[in-house]
GROMACS .gro file of N, CA and C in nm:
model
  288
    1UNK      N    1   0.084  -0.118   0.000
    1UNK     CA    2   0.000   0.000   0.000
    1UNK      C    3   0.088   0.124   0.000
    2UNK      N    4   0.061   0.182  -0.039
    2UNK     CA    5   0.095   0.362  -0.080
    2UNK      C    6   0.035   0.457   0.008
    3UNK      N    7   0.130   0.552   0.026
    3UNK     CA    8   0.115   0.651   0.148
    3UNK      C    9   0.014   0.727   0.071
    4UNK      N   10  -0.046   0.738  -0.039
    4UNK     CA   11  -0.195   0.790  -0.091
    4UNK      C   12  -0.295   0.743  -0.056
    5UNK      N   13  -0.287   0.577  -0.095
    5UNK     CA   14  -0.383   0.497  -0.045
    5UNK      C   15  -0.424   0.510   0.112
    6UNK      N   16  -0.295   0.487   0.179
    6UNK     CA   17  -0.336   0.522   0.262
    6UNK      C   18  -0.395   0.651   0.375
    7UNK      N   19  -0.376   0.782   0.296
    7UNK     CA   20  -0.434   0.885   0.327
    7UNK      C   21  -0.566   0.886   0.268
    8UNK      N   22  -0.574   0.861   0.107
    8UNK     CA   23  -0.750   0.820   0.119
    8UNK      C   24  -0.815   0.726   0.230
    9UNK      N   25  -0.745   0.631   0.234
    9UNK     CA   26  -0.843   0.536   0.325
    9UNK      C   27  -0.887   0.628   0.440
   10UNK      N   28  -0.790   0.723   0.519
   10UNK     CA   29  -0.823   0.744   0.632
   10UNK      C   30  -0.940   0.876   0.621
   11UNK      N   31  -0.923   0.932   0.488
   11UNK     CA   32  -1.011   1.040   0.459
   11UNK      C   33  -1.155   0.978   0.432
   12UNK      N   34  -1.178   0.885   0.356
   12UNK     CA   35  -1.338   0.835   0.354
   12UNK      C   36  -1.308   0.792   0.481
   13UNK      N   37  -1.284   0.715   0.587
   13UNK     CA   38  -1.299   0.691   0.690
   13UNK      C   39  -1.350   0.826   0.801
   14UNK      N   40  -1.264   0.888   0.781
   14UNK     CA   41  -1.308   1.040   0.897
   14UNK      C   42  -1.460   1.023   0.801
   15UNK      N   43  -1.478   1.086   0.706
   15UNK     CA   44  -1.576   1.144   0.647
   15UNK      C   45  -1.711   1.085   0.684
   16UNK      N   46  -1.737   0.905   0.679
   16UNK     CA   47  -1.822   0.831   0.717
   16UNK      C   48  -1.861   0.900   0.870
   17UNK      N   49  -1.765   0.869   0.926
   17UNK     CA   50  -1.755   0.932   1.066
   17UNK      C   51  -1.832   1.042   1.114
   18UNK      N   52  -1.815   1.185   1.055
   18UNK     CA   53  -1.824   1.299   1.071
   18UNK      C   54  -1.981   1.244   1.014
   19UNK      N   55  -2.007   1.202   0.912
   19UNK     CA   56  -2.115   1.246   0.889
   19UNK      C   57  -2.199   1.124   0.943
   20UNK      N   58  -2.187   1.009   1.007
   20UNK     CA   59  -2.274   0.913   1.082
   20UNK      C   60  -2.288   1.022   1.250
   21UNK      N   61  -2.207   1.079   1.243
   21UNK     CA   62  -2.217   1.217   1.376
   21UNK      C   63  -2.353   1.266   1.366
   22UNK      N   64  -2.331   1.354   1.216
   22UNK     CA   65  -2.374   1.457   1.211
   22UNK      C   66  -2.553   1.405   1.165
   23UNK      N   67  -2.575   1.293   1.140
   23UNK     CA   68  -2.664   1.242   1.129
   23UNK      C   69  -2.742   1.216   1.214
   24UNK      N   70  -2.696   1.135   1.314
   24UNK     CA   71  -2.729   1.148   1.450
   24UNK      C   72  -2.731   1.235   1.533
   25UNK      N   73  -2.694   1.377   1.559
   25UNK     CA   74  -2.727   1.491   1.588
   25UNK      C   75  -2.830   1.537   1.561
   26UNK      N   76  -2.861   1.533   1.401
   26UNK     CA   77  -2.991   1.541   1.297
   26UNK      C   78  -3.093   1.546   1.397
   27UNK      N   79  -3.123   1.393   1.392
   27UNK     CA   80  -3.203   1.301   1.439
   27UNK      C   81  -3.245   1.314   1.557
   28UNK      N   82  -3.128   1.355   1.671
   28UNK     CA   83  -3.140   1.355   1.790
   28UNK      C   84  -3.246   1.486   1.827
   29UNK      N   85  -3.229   1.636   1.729
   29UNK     CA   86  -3.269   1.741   1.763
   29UNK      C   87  -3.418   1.730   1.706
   30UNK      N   88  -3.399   1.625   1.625
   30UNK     CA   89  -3.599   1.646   1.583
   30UNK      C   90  -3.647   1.525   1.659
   31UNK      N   91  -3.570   1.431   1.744
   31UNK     CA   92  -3.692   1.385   1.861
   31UNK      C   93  -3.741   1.493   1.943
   32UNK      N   94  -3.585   1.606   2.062
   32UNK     CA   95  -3.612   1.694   2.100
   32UNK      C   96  -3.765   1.765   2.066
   33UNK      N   97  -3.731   1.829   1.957
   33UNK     CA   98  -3.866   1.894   1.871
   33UNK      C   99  -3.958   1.831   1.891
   34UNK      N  100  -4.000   1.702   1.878
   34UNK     CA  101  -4.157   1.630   1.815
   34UNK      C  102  -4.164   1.594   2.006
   35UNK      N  103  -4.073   1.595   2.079
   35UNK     CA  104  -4.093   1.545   2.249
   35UNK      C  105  -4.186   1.688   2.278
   36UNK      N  106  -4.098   1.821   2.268
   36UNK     CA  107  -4.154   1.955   2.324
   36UNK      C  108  -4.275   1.951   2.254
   37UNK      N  109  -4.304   1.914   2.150
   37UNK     CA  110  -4.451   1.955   2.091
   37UNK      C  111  -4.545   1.856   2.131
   38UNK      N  112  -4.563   1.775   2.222
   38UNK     CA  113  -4.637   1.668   2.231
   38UNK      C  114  -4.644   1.711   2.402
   39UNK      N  115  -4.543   1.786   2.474
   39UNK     CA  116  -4.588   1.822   2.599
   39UNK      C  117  -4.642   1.959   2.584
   40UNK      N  118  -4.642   2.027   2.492
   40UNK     CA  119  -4.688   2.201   2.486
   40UNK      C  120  -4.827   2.193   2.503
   41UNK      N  121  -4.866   2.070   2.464
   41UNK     CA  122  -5.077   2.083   2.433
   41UNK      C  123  -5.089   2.120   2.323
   42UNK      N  124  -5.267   2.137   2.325
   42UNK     CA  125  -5.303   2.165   2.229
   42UNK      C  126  -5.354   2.329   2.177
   43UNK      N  127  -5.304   2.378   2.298
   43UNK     CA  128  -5.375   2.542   2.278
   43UNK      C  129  -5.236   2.652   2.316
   44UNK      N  130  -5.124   2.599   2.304
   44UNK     CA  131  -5.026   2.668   2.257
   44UNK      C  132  -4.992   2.715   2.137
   45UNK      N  133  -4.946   2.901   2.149
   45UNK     CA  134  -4.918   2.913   2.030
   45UNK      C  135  -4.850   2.884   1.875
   46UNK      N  136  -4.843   2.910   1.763
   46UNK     CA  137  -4.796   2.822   1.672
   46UNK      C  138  -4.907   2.715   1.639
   47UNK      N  139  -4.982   2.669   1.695
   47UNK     CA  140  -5.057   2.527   1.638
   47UNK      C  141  -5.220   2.611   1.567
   48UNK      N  142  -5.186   2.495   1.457
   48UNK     CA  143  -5.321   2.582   1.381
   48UNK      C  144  -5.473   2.525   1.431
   49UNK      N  145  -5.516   2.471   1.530
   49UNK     CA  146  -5.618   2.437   1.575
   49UNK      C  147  -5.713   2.514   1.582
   50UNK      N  148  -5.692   2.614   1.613
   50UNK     CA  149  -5.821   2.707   1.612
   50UNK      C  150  -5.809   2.778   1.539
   51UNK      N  151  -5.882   2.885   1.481
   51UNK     CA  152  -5.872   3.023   1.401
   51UNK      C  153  -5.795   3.129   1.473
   52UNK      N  154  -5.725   3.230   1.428
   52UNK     CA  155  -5.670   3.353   1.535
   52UNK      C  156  -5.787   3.398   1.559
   53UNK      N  157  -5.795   3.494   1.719
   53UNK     CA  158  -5.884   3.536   1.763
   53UNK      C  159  -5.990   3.454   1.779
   54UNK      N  160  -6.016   3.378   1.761
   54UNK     CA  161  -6.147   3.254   1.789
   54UNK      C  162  -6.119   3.228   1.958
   55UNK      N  163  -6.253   3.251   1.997
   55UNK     CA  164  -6.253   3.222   2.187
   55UNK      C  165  -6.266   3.067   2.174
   56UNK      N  166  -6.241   3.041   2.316
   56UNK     CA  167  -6.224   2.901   2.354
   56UNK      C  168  -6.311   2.789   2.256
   57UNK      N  169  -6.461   2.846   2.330
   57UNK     CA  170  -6.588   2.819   2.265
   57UNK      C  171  -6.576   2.781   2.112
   58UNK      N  172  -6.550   2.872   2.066
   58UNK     CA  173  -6.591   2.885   1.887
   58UNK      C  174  -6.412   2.808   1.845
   59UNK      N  175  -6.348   2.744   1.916
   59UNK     CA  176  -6.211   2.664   1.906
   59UNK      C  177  -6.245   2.494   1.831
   60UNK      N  178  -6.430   2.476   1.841
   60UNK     CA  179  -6.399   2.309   1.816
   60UNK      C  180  -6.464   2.335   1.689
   61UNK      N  181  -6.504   2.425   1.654
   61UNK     CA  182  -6.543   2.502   1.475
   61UNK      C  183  -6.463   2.472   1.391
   62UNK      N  184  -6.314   2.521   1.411
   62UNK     CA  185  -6.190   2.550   1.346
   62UNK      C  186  -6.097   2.375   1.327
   63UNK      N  187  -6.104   2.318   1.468
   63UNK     CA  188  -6.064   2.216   1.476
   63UNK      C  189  -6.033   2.145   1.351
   64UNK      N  190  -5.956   2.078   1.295
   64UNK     CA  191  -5.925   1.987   1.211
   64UNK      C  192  -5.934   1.828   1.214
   65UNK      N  193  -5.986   1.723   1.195
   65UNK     CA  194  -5.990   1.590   1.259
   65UNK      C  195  -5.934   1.497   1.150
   66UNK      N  196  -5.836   1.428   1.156
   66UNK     CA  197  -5.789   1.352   1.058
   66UNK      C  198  -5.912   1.227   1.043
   67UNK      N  199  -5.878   1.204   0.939
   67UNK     CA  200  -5.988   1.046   0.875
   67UNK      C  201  -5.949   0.949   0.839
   68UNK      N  202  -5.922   0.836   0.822
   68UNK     CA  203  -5.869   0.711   0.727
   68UNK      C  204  -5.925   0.725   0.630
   69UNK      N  205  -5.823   0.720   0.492
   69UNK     CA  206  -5.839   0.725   0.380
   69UNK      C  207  -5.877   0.578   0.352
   70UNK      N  208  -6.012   0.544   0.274
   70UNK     CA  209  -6.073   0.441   0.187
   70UNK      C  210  -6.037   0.425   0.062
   71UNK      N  211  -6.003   0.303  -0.028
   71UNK     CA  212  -5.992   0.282  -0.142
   71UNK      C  213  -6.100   0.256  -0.228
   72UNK      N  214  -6.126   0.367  -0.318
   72UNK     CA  215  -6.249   0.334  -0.387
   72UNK      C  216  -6.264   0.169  -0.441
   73UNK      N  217  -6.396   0.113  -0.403
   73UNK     CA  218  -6.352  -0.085  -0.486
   73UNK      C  219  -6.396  -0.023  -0.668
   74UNK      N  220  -6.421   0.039  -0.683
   74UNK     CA  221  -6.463   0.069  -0.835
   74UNK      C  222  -6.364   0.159  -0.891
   75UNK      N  223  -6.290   0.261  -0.861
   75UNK     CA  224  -6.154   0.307  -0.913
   75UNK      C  225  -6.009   0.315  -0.901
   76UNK      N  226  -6.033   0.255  -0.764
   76UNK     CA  227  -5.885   0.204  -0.710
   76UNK      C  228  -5.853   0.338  -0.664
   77UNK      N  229  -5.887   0.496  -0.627
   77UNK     CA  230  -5.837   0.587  -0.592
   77UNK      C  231  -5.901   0.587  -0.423
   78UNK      N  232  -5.779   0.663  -0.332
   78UNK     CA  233  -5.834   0.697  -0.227
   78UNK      C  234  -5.881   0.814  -0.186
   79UNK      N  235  -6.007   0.790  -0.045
   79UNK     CA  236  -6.059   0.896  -0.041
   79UNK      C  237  -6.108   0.893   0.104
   80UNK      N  238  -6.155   0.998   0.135
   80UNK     CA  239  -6.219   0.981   0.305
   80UNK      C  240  -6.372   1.002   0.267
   81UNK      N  241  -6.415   0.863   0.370
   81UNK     CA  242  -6.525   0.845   0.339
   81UNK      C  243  -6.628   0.918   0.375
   82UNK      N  244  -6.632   1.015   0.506
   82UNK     CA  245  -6.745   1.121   0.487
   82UNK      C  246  -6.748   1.238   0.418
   83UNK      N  247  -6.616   1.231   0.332
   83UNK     CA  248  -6.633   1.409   0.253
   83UNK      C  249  -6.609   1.373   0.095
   84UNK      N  250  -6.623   1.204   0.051
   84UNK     CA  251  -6.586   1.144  -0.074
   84UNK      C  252  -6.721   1.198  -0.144
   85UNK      N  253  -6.654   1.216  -0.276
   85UNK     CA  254  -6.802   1.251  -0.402
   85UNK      C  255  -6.763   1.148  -0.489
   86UNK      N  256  -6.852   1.101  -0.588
   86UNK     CA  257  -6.828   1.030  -0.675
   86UNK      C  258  -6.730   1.058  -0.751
   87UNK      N  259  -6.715   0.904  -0.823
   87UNK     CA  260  -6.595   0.920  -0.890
   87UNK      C  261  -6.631   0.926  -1.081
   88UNK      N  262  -6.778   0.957  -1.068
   88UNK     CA  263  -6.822   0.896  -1.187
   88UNK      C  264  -6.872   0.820  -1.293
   89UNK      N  265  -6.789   0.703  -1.214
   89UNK     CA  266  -6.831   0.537  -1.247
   89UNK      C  267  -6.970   0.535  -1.205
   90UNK      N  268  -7.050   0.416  -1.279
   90UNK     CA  269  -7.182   0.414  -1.248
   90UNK      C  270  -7.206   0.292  -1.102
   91UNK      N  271  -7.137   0.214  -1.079
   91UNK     CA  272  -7.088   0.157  -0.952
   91UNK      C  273  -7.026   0.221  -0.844
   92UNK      N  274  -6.979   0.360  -0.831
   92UNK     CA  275  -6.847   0.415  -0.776
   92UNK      C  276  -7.004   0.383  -0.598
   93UNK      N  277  -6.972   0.355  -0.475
   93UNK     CA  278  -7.014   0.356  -0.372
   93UNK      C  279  -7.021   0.510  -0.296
   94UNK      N  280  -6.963   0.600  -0.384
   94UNK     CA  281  -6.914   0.701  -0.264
   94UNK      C  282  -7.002   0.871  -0.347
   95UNK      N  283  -7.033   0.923  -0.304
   95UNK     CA  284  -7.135   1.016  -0.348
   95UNK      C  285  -7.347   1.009  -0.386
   96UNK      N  286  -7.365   0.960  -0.351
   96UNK     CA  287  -7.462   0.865  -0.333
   96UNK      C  288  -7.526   0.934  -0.298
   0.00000   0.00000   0.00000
């Protein structure tokens, strides 16, 4: 081996290194993140749950509620089933 070779070797070596680091740093600061946002609640600022200026009251208006997406059996496209319209098809189940 050659004193090149062997200065590459040790250079991809650091490099893996530095950046299996820096990866894991990454990583580490967006558990941080997703930990603080899961103890803040739900009526801290930043979160779009309510409207601005909307009182407590008028807060479950604005609310957002996720749905499970359904696979149409007649077009193969997905959709949520209480806000689905047809798809067209004369079978389609969803707009009805």
């Amino acid at each position: 081996m050659s004193l090149s070779k062997i200065l590459l070797l040790a250079l991809v070596i650091g490099a893996v290194w530095f950046g299996w680091r820096w990866i894991n740093r990454v990583q580490e600061i967006g558990r941080a993140r997703t930990a603080a946002r899961r103890q803040d609640g739900p009526n801290q600022p930043g979160r779009r749950d309510a409207a601005p200026g909307a009182s407590s009251r008028d807060a479950g208006a604005y609310a957002v509620e996720a749905e499970d997406m359904e696979k149409c059996p007649e077009c193969g496209a997905y959709v949520a089933p209480r806000s689905a319209v047809s798809c067209g098809r004369p079978a389609c189940p969803y707009g009805r």
